[in-house]
XYZ file of C-alpha atoms in Angstrom:
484
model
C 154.648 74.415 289.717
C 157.930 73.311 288.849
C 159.925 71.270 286.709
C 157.322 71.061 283.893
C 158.696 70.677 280.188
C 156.943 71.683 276.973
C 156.454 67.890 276.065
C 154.645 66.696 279.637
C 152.868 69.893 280.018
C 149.524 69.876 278.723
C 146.576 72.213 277.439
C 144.469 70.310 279.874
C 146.480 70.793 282.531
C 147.240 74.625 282.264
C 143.653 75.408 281.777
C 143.029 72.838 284.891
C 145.398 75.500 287.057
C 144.374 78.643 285.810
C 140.743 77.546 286.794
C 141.748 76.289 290.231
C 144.380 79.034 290.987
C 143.419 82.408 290.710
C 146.315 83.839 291.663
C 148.242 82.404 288.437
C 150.819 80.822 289.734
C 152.590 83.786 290.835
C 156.218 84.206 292.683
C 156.708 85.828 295.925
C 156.889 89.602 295.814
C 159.498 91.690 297.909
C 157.025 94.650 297.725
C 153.881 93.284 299.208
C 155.476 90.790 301.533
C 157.210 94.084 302.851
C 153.553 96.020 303.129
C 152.067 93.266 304.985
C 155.033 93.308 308.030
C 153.980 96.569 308.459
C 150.526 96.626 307.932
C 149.789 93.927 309.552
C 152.027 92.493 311.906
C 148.982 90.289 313.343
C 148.871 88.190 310.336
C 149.818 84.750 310.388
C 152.814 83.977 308.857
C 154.611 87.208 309.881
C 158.207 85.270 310.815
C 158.269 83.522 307.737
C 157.489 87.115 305.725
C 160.272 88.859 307.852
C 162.860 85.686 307.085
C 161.643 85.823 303.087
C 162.919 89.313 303.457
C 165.927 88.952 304.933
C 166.930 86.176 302.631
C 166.017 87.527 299.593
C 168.758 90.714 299.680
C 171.145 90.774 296.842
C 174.917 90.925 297.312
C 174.705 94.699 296.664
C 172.387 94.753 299.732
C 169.019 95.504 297.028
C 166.199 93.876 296.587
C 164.493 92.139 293.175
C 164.964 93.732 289.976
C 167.576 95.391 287.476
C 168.643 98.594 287.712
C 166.352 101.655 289.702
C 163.725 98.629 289.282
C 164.667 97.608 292.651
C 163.971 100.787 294.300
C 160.898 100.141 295.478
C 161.393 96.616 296.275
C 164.540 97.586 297.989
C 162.446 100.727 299.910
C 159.751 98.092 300.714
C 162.202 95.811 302.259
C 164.044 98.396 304.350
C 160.620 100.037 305.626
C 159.335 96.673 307.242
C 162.426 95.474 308.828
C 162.765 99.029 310.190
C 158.653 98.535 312.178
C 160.054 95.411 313.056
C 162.641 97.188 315.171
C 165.948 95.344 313.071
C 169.140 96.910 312.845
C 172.295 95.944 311.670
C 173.567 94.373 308.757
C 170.880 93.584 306.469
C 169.351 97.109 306.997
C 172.563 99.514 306.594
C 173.468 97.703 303.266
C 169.568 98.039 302.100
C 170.130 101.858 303.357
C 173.087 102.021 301.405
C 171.235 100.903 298.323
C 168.472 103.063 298.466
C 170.612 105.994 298.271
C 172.272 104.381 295.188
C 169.680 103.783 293.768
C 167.831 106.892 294.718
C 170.531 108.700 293.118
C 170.280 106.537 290.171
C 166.683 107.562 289.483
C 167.711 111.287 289.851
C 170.035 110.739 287.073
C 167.830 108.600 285.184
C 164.399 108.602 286.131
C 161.949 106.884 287.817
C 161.611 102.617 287.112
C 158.930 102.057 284.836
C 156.863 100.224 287.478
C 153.010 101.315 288.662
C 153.154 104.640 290.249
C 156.616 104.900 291.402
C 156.292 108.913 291.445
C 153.779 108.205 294.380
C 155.159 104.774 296.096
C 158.780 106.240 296.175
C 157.976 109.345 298.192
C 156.150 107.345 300.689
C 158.186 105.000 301.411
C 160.624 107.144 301.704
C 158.632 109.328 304.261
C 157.993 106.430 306.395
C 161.615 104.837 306.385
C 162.739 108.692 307.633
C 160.099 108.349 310.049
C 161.092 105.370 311.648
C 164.735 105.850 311.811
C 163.598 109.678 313.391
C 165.376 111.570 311.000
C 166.456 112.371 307.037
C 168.491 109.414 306.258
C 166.718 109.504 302.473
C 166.335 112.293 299.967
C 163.921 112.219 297.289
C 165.492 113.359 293.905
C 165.222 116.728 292.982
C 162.791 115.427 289.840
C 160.498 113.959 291.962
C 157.845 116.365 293.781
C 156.334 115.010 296.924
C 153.097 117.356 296.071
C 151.713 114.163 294.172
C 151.396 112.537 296.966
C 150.090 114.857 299.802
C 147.742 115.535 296.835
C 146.677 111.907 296.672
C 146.743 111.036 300.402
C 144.554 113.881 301.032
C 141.373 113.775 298.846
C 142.237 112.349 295.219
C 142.676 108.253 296.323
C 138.809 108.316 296.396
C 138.661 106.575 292.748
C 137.954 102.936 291.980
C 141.728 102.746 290.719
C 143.741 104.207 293.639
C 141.739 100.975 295.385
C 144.839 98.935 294.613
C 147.746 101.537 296.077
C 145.827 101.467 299.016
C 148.687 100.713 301.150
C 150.179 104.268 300.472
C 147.547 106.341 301.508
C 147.970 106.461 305.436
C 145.335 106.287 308.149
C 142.927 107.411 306.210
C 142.774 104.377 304.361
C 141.952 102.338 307.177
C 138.010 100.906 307.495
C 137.393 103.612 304.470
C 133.695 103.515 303.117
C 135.189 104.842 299.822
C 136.288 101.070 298.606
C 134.311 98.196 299.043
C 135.664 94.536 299.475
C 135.115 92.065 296.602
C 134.877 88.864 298.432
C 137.006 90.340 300.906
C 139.846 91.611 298.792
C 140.658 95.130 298.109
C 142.082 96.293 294.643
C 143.425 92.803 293.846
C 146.116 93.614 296.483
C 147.116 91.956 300.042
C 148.628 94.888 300.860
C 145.907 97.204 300.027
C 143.494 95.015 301.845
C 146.173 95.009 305.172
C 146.022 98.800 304.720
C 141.689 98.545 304.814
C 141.894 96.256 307.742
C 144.422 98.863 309.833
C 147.379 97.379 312.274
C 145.063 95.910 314.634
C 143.932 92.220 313.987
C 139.775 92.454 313.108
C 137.108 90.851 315.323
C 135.995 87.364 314.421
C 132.409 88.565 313.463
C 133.164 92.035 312.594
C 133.333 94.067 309.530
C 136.369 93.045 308.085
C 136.524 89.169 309.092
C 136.003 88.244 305.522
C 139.048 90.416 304.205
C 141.293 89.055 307.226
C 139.615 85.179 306.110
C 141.657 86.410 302.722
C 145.100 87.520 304.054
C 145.035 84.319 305.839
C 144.367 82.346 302.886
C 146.963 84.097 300.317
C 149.825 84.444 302.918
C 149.350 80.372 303.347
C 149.645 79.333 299.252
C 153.524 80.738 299.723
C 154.195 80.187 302.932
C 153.932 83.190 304.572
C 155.174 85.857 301.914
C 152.668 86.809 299.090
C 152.191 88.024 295.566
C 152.306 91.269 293.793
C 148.252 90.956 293.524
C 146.052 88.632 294.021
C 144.529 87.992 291.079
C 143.965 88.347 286.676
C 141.810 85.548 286.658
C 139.308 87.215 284.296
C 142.353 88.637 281.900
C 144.857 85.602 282.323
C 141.755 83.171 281.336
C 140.909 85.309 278.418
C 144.046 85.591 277.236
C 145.211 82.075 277.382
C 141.533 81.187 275.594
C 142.813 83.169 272.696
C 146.422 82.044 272.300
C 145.554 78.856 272.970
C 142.204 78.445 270.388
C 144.332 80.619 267.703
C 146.631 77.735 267.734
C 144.528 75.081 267.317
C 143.620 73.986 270.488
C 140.814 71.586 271.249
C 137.655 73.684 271.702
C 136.438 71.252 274.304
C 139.529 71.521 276.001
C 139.747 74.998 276.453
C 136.088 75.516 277.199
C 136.590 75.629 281.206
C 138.603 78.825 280.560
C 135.372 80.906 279.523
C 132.887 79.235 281.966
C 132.045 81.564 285.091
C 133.550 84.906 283.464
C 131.556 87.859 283.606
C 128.764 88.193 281.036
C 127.374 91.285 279.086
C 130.672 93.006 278.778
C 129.456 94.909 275.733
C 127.155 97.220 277.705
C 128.887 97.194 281.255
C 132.610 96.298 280.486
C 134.787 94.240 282.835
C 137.938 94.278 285.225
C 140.960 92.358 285.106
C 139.718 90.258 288.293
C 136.688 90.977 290.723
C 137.695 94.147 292.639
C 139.586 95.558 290.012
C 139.000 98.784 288.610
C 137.198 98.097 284.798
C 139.521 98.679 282.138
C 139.221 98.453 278.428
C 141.720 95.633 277.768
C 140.575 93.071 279.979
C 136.850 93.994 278.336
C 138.179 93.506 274.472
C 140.002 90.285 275.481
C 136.517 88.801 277.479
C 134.588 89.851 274.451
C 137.274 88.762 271.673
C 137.520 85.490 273.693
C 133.768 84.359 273.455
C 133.357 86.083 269.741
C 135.816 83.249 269.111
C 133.821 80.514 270.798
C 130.510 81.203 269.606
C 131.835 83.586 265.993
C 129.409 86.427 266.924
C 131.308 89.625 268.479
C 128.711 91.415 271.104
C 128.585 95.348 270.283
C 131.128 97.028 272.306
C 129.438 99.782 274.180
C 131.753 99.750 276.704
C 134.451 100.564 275.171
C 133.572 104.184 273.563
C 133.460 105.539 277.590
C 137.742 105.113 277.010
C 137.844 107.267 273.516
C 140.267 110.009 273.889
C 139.971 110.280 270.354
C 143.626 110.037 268.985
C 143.591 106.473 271.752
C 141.371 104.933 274.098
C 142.529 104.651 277.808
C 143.073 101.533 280.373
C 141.133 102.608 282.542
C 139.540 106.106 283.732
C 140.627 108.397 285.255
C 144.716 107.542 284.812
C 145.207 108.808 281.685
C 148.074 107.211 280.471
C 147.604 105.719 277.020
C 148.869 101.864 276.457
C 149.686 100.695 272.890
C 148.909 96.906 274.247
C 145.347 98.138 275.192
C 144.940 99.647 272.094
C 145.856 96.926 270.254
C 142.826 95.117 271.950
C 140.327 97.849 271.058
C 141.574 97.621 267.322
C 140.955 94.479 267.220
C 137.219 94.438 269.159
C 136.351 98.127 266.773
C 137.445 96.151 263.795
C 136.259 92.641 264.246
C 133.166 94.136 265.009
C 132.786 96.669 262.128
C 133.141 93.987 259.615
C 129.890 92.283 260.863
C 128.375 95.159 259.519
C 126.515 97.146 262.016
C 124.145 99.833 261.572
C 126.726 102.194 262.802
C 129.750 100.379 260.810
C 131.511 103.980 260.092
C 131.624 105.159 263.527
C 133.594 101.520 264.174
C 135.984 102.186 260.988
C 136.591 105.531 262.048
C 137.758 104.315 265.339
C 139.813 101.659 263.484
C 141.537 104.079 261.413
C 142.207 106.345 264.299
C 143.600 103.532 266.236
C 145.992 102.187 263.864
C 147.190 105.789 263.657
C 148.248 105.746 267.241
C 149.717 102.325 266.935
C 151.846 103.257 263.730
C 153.260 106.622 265.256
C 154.233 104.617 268.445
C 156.019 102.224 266.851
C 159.304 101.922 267.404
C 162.047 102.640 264.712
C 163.680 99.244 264.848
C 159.802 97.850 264.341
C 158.780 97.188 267.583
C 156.342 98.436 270.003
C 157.186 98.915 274.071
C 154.631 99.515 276.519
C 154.428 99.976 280.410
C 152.966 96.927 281.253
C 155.934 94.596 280.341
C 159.379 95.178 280.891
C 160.323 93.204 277.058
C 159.156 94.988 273.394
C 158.554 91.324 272.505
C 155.268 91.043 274.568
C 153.899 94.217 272.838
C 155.220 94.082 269.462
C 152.898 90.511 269.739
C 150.482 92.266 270.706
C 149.873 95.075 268.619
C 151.541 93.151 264.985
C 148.360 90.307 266.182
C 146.322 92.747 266.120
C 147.337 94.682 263.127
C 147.418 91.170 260.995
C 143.705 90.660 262.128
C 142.668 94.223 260.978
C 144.530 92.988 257.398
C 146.629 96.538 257.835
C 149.986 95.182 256.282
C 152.972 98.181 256.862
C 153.617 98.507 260.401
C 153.064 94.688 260.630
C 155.657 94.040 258.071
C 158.270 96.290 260.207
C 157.170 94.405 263.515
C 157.926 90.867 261.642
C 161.756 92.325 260.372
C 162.485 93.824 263.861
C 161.236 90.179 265.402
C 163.453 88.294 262.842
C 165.898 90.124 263.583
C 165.997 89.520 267.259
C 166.315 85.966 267.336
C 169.125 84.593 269.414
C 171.748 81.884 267.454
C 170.322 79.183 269.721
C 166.420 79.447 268.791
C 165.812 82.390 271.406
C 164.374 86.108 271.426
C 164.647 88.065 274.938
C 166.275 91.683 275.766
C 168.312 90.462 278.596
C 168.777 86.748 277.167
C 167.322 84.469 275.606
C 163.598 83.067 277.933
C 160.721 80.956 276.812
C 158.354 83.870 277.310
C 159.718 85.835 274.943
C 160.237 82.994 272.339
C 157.045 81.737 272.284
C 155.534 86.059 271.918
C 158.254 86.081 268.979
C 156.860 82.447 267.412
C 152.985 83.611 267.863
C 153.373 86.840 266.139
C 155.620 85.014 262.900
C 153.073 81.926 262.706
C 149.922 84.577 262.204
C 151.737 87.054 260.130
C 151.332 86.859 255.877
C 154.837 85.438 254.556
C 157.332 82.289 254.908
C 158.660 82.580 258.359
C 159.169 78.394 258.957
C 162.363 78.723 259.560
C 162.612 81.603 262.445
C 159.803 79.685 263.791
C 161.205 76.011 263.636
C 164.704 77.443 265.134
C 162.045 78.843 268.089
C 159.684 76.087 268.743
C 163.060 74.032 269.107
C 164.243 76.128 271.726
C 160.876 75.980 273.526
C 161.800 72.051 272.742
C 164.201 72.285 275.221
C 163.358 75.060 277.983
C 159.627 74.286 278.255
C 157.814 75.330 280.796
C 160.028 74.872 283.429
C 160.419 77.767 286.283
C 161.249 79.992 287.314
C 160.394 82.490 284.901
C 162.292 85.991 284.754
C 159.965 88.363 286.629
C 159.024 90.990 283.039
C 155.326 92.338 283.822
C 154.954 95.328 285.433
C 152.983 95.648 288.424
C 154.515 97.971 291.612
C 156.992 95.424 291.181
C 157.836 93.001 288.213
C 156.074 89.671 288.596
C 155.773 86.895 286.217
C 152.175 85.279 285.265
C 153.760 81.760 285.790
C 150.256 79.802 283.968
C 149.387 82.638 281.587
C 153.152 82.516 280.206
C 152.811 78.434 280.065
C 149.720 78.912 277.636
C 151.730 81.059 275.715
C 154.587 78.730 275.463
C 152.033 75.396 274.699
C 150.498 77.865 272.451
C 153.342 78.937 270.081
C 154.715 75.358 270.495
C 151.432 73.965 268.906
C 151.694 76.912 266.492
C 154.744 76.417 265.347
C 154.356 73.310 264.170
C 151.343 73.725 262.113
């Protein structure tokens, strides 16, 4: 959608297209688009994906995204036109900026996308391969052992379902993932990668996941998003935002109605075929605690305790502050109704506010992998921390927020964006204290950019992405907020 403003955009109408698109209004990614030219080159739409390429190369002959960022964009790229049998321009200058940027990441690491230390090295394989020699080096800091590792026994987990493409031809027709209406791990490319190089019979097997690939590749056109789907964790999300400010239960209602039920006792994924994770499960059961004011017990959750945090999902192991924040605010909401086993909750609470407070930041702030801007997270956890009444760290998150703003109304770490603003205006309007006038100066700024796309690409997926209908609840949200 385009050309929306804050004042013709409506509640109604966000929660209208979150409902009706799945996919969240989400922007063409180089990444995918790349997998599916060479995964499957019988796909409809596979001029248009090779022209969205072409088209989309930077000056600098990169693809989408600051920085080492656009490594694997830029590898993904490369990689297709190369099984498409190009040459020439277009691929010697994206040649020319993988080994920049390859050489980038060697001096300063990896970007902090999803699983770079495993998407890099194969890419990187299979552009050698196709050119028939080493025109690529991995950096000396990145060990190719992951990967042989993962391609040979260790992608049989629910979570590897949605790296699929990287796995070889192993992956293809595996019994190991199932379809979920057809889709694999939320990904086109990972279902191209199920489906193999060859196009599927009409009544065979994998008709329904082909039926899919022809579907998503047609809502852009031919290219195709980073995944497929959040539905479960954008509607959640925008429930909460979106009732905390006020919003008209009745309006907001649609956003709850077909989600998965019982996530206390068997927990819940992002979107159907995801891998279950704790964060989408606290936001599905903080989301109907605050329709119906009951909190379900949390079972679910405990299978994530690591003790000092809880994990995303299992087995990655990589702790998130944001998901943490979601559990503190599930262990602690529920503890208060004052279960049989309250101390076992405040326990939990207490150590999960410990994790929170030594991860935050010195300025105040919190970062975390799965958004490229501290704003998104420092919202996060300080909204949490102000519902669990647990006042210090919040009070450093609110100075490092005020002290971000931007002289025209604006927070955001590479300029000022409406995203960011209305994370920065949410977290002031439910934190203690006078903050009216950081707030106004924001929700006058949202004033003017609204809604309106395109919206910088900040969420980490294999590539950055941006939510486009999750971030326009945010921004109706903290507009609505703002002026309460």
């Amino acid at each position: 959608m385009t050309g929306i403003d804050a004042l013709n955009d409506t509640a109604g109408q966000v929660v209208a297209d979150l409902v009706a698109e799945p996919g969240g209004g989400l922007y063409p990614s180089v990444y995918e688009t790349g997998r599916l030219v060479s995964l499957a080159p019988w796909l409809a739409g596979h001029d248009r994906r090779i022209e969205f390429l072409s088209s989309a190369q930077q000056p600098d002959g990169a693809w989408s995204g600051p920085g080492t960022v656009a490594l694997v964009p830029t590898l993904s790229a490369v990689e297709a036109l190369l099984a498409e049998g190009r040459t020439g321009d277009v691929v010697e200058r994206g040649l020319a900026a993988a080994t920049r940027l390859l050489a980038e990441v060697e001096r300063d690491g990896l970007p902090e996308t999803l699983i770079p230390f495993l998407i890099v090295p194969a890419l990187v394989a299979d552009i050698n391969a196709r050119l028939g020699h080493e025109r690529l080096a991995l950096p000396e800091n990145l060990d190719p052992a992951a990967l042989t590792a993962l391609r040979t026994d260790g992608w049989r987990n629910p979570v590897s379902a949605f790296y699929l493409e990287i796995i070889g031809p192993a992956a293809v027709g595996s019994t190991a993932v199932t379809p979920v209406n057809g889709v694999i791990g939320c990904s086109a490319a990972a279902t191209a990668a199920w489906l193999g190089p060859e196009a599927p019979a009409p009544d065979g097997p994998g008709a329904a996941s082909a039926e899919f690939l022809v579907r998503t590749q047609s809502l852009l056109d031919g290219p195709v998003a980073g995944l497929t789907s959040m539905t479960y964790f954008e509607r959640a999300w925008s429930y909460r935002v979106l009732a905390a400010a006020g919003e008209d239960p009745a309006v907001i209602a649609p956003l709850l109605a077909g989600l998965p039920g019982d996530v206390g006792r068997t927990g819940a994924p992002s979107a159907p075929g995801a891998a279950p994770d704790s964060e989408s499960a606290a936001l599905l059961l903080l989301a109907e605690a605050d329709r119906t004011g009951e909190l379900a017990e949390p079972q679910c959750l405990w299978e994530y305790d690591r003790d000092t945090h809880f994990l995303t999902t299992v087995p990655v192991g990589a702790p998130s502050v944001i998901s943490n924040a979601r559990v503190l605010e599930v262990l602690d909401r529920y503890r208060r109704q004052g279960p049989p086993d309250a101390d076992r909750y405040a326990d939990a609470v207490a150590r999960v506010a410990r994790y929170l407070a030594d991860n935050q930041r010195p300025d105040g702030g919190w970062h975390d992998r799965w958004h490229v801007s501290p704003y998104y997270a420092t919202f996060s956890c300080g909204a949490a921390l102000s519902a669990a009444g647990i006042g210090e760290p919040l009070d450093r998150a609110v100075a490092m927020v005020r002290a971000g703003q931007r002289a025209d109304g604006s927070w955001g770490v590479r300029g000022g964006t409406a995203e960011e603003t209305a994370y920065a205006v949410l977290l002031l309007a439910a934190a203690p204290g006078d903050h009216q006038d950081a707030i106004a100066g924001g929700v006058t700024y949202l004033d003017r950019a609204g809604t309106e796309d395109p919206h910088p690409a900040l969420w980490v997926g294999k590539d950055l992405y941006a939510p486009v209908n999750l971030i326009r609840a945010a921004v109706l949200a903290a507009t609505k907020a703002g002026r309460r």
